[in-house]
Coordinates of C-alpha atoms in Angstrom, one line a residue:
M1 CA 61.9 -13.4 3.0
P2 CA 63.1 -13.7 6.2
L3 CA 65.1 -11.1 8.1
Y4 CA 68.0 -11.5 10.1
E5 CA 71.0 -9.7 11.9
H6 CA 74.5 -10.5 11.6
V7 CA 77.7 -9.8 13.8
F8 CA 80.9 -11.9 13.3
I9 CA 84.5 -11.1 15.1
S10 CA 87.4 -11.5 12.7
R11 CA 90.9 -11.7 14.3
Q12 CA 93.0 -8.1 15.5
D13 CA 95.9 -8.8 13.5
L14 CA 94.3 -8.3 9.9
S15 CA 94.1 -4.4 8.4
N16 CA 90.9 -2.8 8.2
A17 CA 90.6 -3.3 4.5
Q18 CA 90.9 -6.7 5.3
A19 CA 88.0 -6.8 7.7
E20 CA 85.7 -4.6 5.8
G21 CA 87.0 -7.2 2.4
L22 CA 85.6 -10.1 4.6
V23 CA 81.9 -8.0 5.1
E24 CA 81.9 -8.1 1.3
H25 CA 83.1 -11.7 0.8
F26 CA 80.0 -12.9 2.7
S27 CA 77.7 -10.2 1.0
T28 CA 78.5 -11.9 -2.1
V29 CA 77.9 -15.2 -0.6
L30 CA 74.4 -14.2 0.4
A31 CA 73.6 -12.4 -2.8
D32 CA 75.0 -15.6 -4.9
N33 CA 72.4 -17.6 -2.4
G34 CA 69.5 -15.8 -3.5
G35 CA 69.6 -13.0 -1.0
K36 CA 70.8 -9.6 -0.3
V37 CA 72.5 -7.4 2.0
V38 CA 70.3 -4.8 3.2
D39 CA 73.0 -2.5 5.0
S40 CA 76.3 -3.1 6.7
E41 CA 78.2 -1.6 8.9
Y42 CA 82.3 -1.9 10.3
W43 CA 82.2 -1.3 13.5
G44 CA 85.7 -1.5 14.3
V45 CA 88.6 -3.0 16.3
K46 CA 86.8 -3.8 20.2
T47 CA 88.3 -4.9 23.3
M48 CA 86.6 -7.9 24.0
A49 CA 85.7 -9.6 27.6
Y50 CA 87.4 -12.7 27.4
K51 CA 90.2 -14.2 25.1
I52 CA 89.4 -16.0 22.0
N53 CA 91.9 -18.1 20.0
K54 CA 94.5 -16.4 22.1
N55 CA 93.1 -12.7 21.0
R56 CA 91.8 -10.2 23.3
K57 CA 90.5 -7.9 20.8
G58 CA 88.6 -8.0 17.3
H59 CA 87.3 -6.4 14.4
Y60 CA 83.3 -6.4 14.5
A61 CA 81.4 -6.1 11.4
Y62 CA 77.0 -6.2 11.5
L63 CA 74.6 -7.3 8.6
R64 CA 71.2 -6.6 7.8
T65 CA 70.3 -9.0 5.4
D66 CA 66.5 -10.2 3.8
A67 CA 67.3 -13.8 2.5
P68 CA 66.3 -17.4 2.2
S69 CA 67.5 -19.6 5.2
A70 CA 69.5 -21.6 2.6
A71 CA 71.7 -18.8 1.5
V72 CA 71.7 -17.7 5.6
Q73 CA 72.9 -21.6 6.0
E74 CA 75.7 -21.3 3.8
M75 CA 77.2 -17.9 4.7
E76 CA 77.4 -19.3 8.1
R77 CA 79.2 -22.4 7.0
L78 CA 81.4 -20.7 5.0
M79 CA 82.3 -18.1 8.3
G80 CA 82.8 -20.9 10.4
L81 CA 85.5 -22.8 7.9
H82 CA 87.3 -19.4 7.4
D83 CA 90.1 -19.0 9.4
D84 CA 90.2 -14.8 10.0
V85 CA 86.5 -15.2 11.6
M86 CA 86.4 -16.4 14.7
R87 CA 82.8 -15.8 16.3
I88 CA 79.4 -15.5 14.5
L89 CA 75.9 -14.5 15.9
T90 CA 72.6 -14.4 13.8
I91 CA 69.3 -13.2 14.4
K92 CA 66.0 -13.5 13.0
V93 CA 64.3 -10.3 13.7
D94 CA 60.7 -9.4 12.3
A95 CA 61.2 -5.8 11.0
H96 CA 64.8 -3.8 10.9
E97 CA 65.2 -1.0 12.6
E98 CA 65.6 2.5 10.4
G99 CA 69.3 4.4 10.3
P100 CA 72.1 3.0 12.6
S101 CA 72.4 0.7 14.9
V102 CA 72.9 1.2 18.5
Q103 CA 76.7 0.9 18.0
M104 CA 77.2 3.7 15.3
Q105 CA 75.2 6.2 17.2
K106 CA 77.0 9.0 19.5
R107 CA 75.6 8.4 22.7
D108 CA 73.6 11.4 23.8
E109 CA 71.4 9.7 20.5
R110 CA 71.1 6.2 22.2
G111 CA 68.6 7.8 24.8
D112 CA 67.9 5.7 28.5
R113 CA 68.3 2.5 28.0
R114 CA 66.5 1.5 30.8
E115 CA 63.1 2.3 31.8
R116 CA 63.0 4.5 35.2
R117 CA 60.7 3.5 37.8
P118 CA 59.5 5.7 40.7
R119 CA 60.4 4.5 44.0
D120 CA 57.9 4.0 46.5

């Protein structure tokens, strides 16, 4: 089955338990449609670059999934209809990376983000 990575932002006035409950809810939607969540991370409340629906902050959640496209489309449809979800991003990937995502790694574990070239 295809592999996907999903990030969604939910409203800032939700509690942490409610935001994590959304992750479980959408994981159940995938499971009901023949997919599975390989890994999920709750990134916490973060400040956004611009306001979305009069909100400056939002709860960020990340999912790594192994699901058919119909299951992903159904999950995205339900996310779009859900009042608490503000933004959704889904990316199809060739393989899932091992370990925690970059957001969950400590700054010294990340390594250098850009390649340094010698100057002429």
